[in-house]
Coordinates of C-alpha atoms and ligand atoms in Angstrom, one line a residue:
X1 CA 108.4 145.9 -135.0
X2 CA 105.9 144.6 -132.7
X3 CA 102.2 143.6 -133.3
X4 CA 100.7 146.9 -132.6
X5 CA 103.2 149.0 -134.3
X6 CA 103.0 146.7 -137.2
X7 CA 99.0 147.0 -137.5
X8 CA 99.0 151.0 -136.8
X9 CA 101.5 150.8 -140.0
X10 CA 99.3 147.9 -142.0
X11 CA 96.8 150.0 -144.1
X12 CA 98.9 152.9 -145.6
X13 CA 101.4 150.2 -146.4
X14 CA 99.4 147.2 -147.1
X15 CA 98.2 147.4 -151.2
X16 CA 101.6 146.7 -152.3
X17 CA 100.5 142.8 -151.3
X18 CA 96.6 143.3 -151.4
X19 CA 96.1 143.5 -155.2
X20 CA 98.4 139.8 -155.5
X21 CA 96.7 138.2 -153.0
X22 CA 92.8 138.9 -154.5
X23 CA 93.9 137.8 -157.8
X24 CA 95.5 134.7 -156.5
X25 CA 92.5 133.5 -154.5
X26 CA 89.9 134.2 -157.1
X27 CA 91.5 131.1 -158.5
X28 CA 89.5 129.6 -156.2
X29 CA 86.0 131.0 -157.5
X30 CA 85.7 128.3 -159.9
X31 CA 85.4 125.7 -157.2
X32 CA 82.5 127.2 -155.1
X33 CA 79.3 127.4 -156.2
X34 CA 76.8 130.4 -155.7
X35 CA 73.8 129.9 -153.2
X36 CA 70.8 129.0 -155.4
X37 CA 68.2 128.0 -153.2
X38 CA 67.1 131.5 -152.7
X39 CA 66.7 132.3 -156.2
X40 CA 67.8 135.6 -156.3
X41 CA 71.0 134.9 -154.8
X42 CA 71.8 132.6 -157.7
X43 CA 72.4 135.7 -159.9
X44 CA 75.9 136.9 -158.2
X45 CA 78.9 136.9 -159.8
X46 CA 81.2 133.6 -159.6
X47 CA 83.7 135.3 -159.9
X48 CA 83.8 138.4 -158.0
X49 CA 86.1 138.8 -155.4
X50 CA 86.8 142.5 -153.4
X51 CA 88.1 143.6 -150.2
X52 CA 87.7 146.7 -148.0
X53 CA 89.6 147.6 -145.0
X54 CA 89.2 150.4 -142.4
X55 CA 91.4 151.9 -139.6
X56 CA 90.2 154.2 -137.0
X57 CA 92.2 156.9 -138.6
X58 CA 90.2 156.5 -141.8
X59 CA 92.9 154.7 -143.6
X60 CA 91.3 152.7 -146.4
X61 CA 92.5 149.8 -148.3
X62 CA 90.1 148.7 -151.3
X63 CA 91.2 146.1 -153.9
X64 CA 88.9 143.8 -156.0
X65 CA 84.8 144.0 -157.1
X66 CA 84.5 146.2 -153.3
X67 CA 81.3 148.1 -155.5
X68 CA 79.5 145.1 -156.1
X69 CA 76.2 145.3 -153.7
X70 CA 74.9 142.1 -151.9
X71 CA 72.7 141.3 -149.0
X72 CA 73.8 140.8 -145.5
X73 CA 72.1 137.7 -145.1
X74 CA 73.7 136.5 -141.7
X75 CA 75.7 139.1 -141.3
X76 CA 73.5 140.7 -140.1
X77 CA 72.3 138.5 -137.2
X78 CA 75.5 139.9 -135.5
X79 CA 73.9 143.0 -135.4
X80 CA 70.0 141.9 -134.6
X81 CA 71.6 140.3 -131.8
X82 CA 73.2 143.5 -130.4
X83 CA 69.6 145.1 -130.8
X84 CA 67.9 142.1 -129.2
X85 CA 70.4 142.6 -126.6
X86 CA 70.2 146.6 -125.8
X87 CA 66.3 145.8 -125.9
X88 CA 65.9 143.3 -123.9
X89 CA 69.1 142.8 -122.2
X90 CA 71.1 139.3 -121.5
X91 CA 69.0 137.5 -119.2
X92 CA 65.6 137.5 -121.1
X93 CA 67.9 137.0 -124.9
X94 CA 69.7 133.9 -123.2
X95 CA 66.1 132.3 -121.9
X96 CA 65.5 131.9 -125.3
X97 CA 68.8 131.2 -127.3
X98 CA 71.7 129.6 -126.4
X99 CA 75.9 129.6 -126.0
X100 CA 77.1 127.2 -127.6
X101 CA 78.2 125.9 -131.4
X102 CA 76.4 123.1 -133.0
X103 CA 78.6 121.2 -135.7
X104 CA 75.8 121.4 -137.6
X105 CA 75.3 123.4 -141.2
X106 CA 73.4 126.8 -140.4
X107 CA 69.9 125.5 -141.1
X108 CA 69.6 122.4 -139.5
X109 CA 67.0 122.2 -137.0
X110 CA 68.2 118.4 -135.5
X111 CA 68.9 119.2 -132.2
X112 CA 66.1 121.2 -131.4
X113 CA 64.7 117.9 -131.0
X114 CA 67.4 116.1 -129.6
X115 CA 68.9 118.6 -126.9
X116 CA 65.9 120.1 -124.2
X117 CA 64.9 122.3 -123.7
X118 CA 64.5 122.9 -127.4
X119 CA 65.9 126.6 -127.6
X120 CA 67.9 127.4 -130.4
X121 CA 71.9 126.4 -129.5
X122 CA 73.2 130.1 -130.5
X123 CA 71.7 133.0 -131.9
X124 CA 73.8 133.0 -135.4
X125 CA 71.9 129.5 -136.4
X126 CA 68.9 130.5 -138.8
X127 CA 66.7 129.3 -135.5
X128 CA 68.3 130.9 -133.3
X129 CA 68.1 134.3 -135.4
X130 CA 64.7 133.5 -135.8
X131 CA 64.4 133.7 -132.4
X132 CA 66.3 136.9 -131.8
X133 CA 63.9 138.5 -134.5
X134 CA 60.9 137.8 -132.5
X135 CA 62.7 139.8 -129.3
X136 CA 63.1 143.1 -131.2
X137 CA 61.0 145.8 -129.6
X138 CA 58.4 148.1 -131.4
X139 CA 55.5 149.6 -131.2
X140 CA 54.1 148.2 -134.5
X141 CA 54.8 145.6 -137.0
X142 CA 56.4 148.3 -139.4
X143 CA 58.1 150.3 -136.3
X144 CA 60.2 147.1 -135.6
X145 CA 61.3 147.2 -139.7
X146 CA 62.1 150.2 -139.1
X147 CA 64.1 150.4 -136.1
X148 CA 66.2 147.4 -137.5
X149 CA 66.7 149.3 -140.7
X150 CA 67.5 152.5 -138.7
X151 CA 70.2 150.3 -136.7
X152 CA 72.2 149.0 -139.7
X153 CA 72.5 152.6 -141.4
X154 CA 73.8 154.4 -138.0
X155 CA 76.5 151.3 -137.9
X156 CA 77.0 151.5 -141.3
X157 CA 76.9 155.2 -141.4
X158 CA 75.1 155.0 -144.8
X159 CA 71.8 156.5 -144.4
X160 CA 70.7 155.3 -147.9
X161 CA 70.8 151.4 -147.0
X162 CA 67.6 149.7 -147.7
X163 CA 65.8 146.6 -148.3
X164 CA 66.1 144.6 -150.9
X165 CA 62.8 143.6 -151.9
X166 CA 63.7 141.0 -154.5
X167 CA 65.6 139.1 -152.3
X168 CA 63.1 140.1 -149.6
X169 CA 60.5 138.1 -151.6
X170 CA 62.7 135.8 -153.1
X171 CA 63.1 134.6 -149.2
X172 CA 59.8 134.5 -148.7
X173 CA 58.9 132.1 -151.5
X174 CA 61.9 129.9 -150.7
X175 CA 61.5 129.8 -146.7
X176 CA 60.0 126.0 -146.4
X177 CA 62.4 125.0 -143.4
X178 CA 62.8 128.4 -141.7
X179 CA 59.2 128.5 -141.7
X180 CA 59.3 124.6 -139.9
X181 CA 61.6 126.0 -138.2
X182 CA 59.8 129.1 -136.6
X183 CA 56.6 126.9 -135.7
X184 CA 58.6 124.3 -134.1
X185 CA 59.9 127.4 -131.9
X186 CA 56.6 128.5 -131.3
X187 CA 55.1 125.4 -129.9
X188 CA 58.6 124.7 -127.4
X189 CA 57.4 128.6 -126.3
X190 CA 60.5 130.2 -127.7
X191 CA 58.5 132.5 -130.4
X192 CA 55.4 134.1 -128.4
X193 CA 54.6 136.4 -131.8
X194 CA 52.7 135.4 -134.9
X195 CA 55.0 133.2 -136.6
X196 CA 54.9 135.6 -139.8
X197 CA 56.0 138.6 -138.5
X198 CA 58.8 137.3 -136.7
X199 CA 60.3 135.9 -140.3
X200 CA 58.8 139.2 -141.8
X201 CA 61.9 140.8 -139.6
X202 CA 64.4 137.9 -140.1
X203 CA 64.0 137.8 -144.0
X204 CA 64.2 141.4 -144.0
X205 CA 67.2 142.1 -141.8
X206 CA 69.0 139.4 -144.0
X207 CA 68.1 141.2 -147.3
X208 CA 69.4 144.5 -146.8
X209 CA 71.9 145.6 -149.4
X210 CA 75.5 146.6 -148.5
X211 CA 78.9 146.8 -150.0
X212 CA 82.3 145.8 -148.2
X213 CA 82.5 149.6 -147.6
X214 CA 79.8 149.4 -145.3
X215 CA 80.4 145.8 -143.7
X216 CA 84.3 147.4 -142.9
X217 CA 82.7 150.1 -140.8
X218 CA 80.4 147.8 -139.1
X219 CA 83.0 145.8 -137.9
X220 CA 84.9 148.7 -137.1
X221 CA 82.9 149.3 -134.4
X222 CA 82.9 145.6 -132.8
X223 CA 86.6 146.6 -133.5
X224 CA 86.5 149.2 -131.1
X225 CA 83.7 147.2 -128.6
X226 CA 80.7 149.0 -129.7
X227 CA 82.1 152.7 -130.2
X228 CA 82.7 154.7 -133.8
X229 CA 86.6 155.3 -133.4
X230 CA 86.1 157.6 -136.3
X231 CA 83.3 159.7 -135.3
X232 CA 83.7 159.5 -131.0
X233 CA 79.4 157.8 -131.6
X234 CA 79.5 154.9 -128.8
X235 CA 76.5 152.9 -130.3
X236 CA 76.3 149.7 -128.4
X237 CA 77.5 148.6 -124.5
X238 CA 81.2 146.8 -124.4
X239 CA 79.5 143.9 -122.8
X240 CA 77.0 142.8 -125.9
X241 CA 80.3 143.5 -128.8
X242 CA 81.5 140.7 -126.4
X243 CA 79.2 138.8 -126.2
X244 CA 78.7 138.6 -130.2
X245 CA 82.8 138.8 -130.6
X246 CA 82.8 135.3 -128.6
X247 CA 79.8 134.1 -131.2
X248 CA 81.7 135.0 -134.2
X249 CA 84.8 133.3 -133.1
X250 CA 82.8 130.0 -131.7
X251 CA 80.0 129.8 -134.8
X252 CA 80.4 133.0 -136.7
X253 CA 81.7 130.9 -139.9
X254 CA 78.9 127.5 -139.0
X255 CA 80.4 124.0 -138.8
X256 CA 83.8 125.6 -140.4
X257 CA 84.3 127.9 -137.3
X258 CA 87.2 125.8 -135.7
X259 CA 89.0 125.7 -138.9
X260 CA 88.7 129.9 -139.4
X261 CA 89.4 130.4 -135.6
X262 CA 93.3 127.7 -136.6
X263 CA 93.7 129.2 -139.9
X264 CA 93.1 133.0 -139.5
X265 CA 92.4 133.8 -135.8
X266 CA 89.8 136.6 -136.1
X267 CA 86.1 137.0 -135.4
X268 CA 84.3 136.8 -138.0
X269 CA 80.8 136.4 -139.7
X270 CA 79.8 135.1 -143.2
X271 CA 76.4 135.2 -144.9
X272 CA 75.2 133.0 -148.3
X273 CA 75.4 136.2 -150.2
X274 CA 79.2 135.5 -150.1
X275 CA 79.8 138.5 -147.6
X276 CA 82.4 138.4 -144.6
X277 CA 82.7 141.0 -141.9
X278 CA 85.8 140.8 -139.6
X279 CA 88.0 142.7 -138.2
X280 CA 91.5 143.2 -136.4
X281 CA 90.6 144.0 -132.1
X282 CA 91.3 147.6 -131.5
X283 CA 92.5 147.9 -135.2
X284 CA 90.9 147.2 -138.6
X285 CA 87.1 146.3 -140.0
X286 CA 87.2 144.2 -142.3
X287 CA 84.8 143.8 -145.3
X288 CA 84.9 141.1 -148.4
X289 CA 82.2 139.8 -151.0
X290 CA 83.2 136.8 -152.8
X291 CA 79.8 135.2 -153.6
X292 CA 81.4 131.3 -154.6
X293 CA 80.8 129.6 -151.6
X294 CA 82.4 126.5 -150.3
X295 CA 80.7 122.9 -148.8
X296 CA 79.8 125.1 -145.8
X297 CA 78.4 128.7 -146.9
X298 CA 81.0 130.3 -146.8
X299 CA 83.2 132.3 -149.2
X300 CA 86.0 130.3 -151.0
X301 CA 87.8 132.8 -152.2
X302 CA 87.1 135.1 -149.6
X303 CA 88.2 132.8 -146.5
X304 CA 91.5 131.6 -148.4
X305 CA 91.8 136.0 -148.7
X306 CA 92.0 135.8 -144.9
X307 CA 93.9 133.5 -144.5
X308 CA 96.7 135.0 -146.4
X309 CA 96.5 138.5 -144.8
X310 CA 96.8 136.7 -141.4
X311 CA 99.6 134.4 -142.1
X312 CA 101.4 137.5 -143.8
X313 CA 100.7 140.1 -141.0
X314 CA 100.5 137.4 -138.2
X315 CA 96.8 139.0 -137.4
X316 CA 95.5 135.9 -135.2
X317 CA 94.1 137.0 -132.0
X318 CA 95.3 133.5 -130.3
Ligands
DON1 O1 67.8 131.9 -143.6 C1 68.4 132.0 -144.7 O2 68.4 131.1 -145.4 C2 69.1 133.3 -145.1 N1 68.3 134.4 -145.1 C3 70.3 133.6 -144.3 C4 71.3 132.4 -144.3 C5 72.7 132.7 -144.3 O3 73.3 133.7 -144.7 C6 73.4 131.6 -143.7 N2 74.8 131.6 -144.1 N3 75.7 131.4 -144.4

């Protein structure tokens, strides 16, 4: 069977190896260590793990803790970034954020400093998120909420997500170096808004509740470069699900993105919640929650998950 054949075949067939696999990498759980310095986050489960996969045929695969709910957290700067992009387009986003992957963890601000001319290296580094906040377009304060939140339901198809205003606050009262962060952006020019409205949207895009349901048919559509293959809905341009494809592959996992890109191949994006979306090009979304997170942020048990269904189905895209 070739590749294709095999993946139009993987969902209906896949749970047989599903259920082993999550059990055998929750082993892991015990070695990661929930995100504690936003407060809130400290109260997920250790040792949750759950999967949810979606084909464009509707085909589901659901194994593990999939009901336990979580924020996006960077997730969802995948998706602010396809906003930031359709409202602004390329030229004026890439004047203020970069291409390229640091090496450095996801909140370090060092070479802002060191590298001129001080805009954020890529726009999945908290600055460089920051930074795509401050580009989304509204007429108001609350109309820019708004339209993010209205953005994250039509891709999640769930017209009862919401803000988590816990976490929301939670963010809020822990947000020392983002908030460095953002005025250092404002004085190199990057940030022309008031510096607290432009983290009012970042802390708020990053706290919105989801489930894997809802992450698999987000990344359904990057699947499918920006259209619905379930509904026929195109919802964002080919050229931007590239664009953020080719930042999920190069920094979508932080200063482990080379070792995701050798061990499991696919683009992918993790948050400190313990959330990963990925998916399969042309193929399968991909959600997982796994809140134990490794040395880097991301989730232990959810990343050695990958890398079994990749190595077993031979999923790599290189
Ligand atoms: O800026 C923060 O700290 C969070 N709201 C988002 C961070 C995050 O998810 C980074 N991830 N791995």
């Amino acid at each position: 069977m070739d590749n294709s054949t095999k993946l139009q075949h993987l969902l209906p067939n896949i749970d047989s190896h599903l259920p082993q696999w999550v059990d055998d990498s929750k082993q892991l759980c015990q070695y990661g260590k929930v995100a504690s310095y936003i407060p809130e986050l400290a109260k997920g489960n250790i040792d949750a793990l759950g999967i949810h996969m979606l084909d464009a045929h509707g085909n589901e695969a659901s194994v593990g803790d999939v009901n336990t709910v979580f924020t996006m957290q960077s997730i969802s700067k995948v998706f602010t970034l396809l906003l930031a992009l359709m409202d602004n387009g390329e030229e004026i986003v890439f004047h203020k954020v970069g291409m390229e992957p640091t090496g450095d963890s996801f909140n370090s601000m060092l070479k802002l400093e060191l590298v001129q001319p001080g805009i954020p290296f890529n726009p999945l580094i908290n600055a460089g998120a920051i930074a795509i906040s401050s580009l989304i377009q509204g007429d108001s304060q609350q109309h820019k909420l708004e339209r993010v939140l209205q953005f994250f339901r039509k891709s999640t198809q769930n017209e009862s997500l919401q803000y988590n205003e816990q976490v929301y606050q939670s963010e809020l009262q822990s947000a020392d170096l983002n908030r460095s962060m953002a005025y250092f952006l404002k004085d190199n020019g990057v940030l022309e808004h008031n510096v607290d409205d432009v983290l009012d949207i970042y802390f708020h895009h990053c706290s919105i509740d989801v489930t894997c349901k809802d992450l698999s048919r987000m990344a359904l559509i990057l699947a499918y470069n920006g259209m619905n293959p379930i509904t026929g809905e195109a919802i964002v341009p080919k050229r931007y699900v590239q664009i953020a494809k080719s930042f999920m592959v190069t920094c979508g996992m932080y200063n482990a993105s080379g070792q995701f890109a050798i061990q499991v191949g696919l683009p992918a994006k993790s948050g400190v919640a313990g959330g990963i979306l990925t998916l399969v090009q042309g193929s399968i979304g991909i959600g997982i929650i796994g809140p134990a997170l490794n040395s880097k942020g991301n989730s232990i048990a959810g990343v050695a998950l990958l890398e079994k269904l990749s190595a077993h189905y031979d999923l790599s895209m290189f």
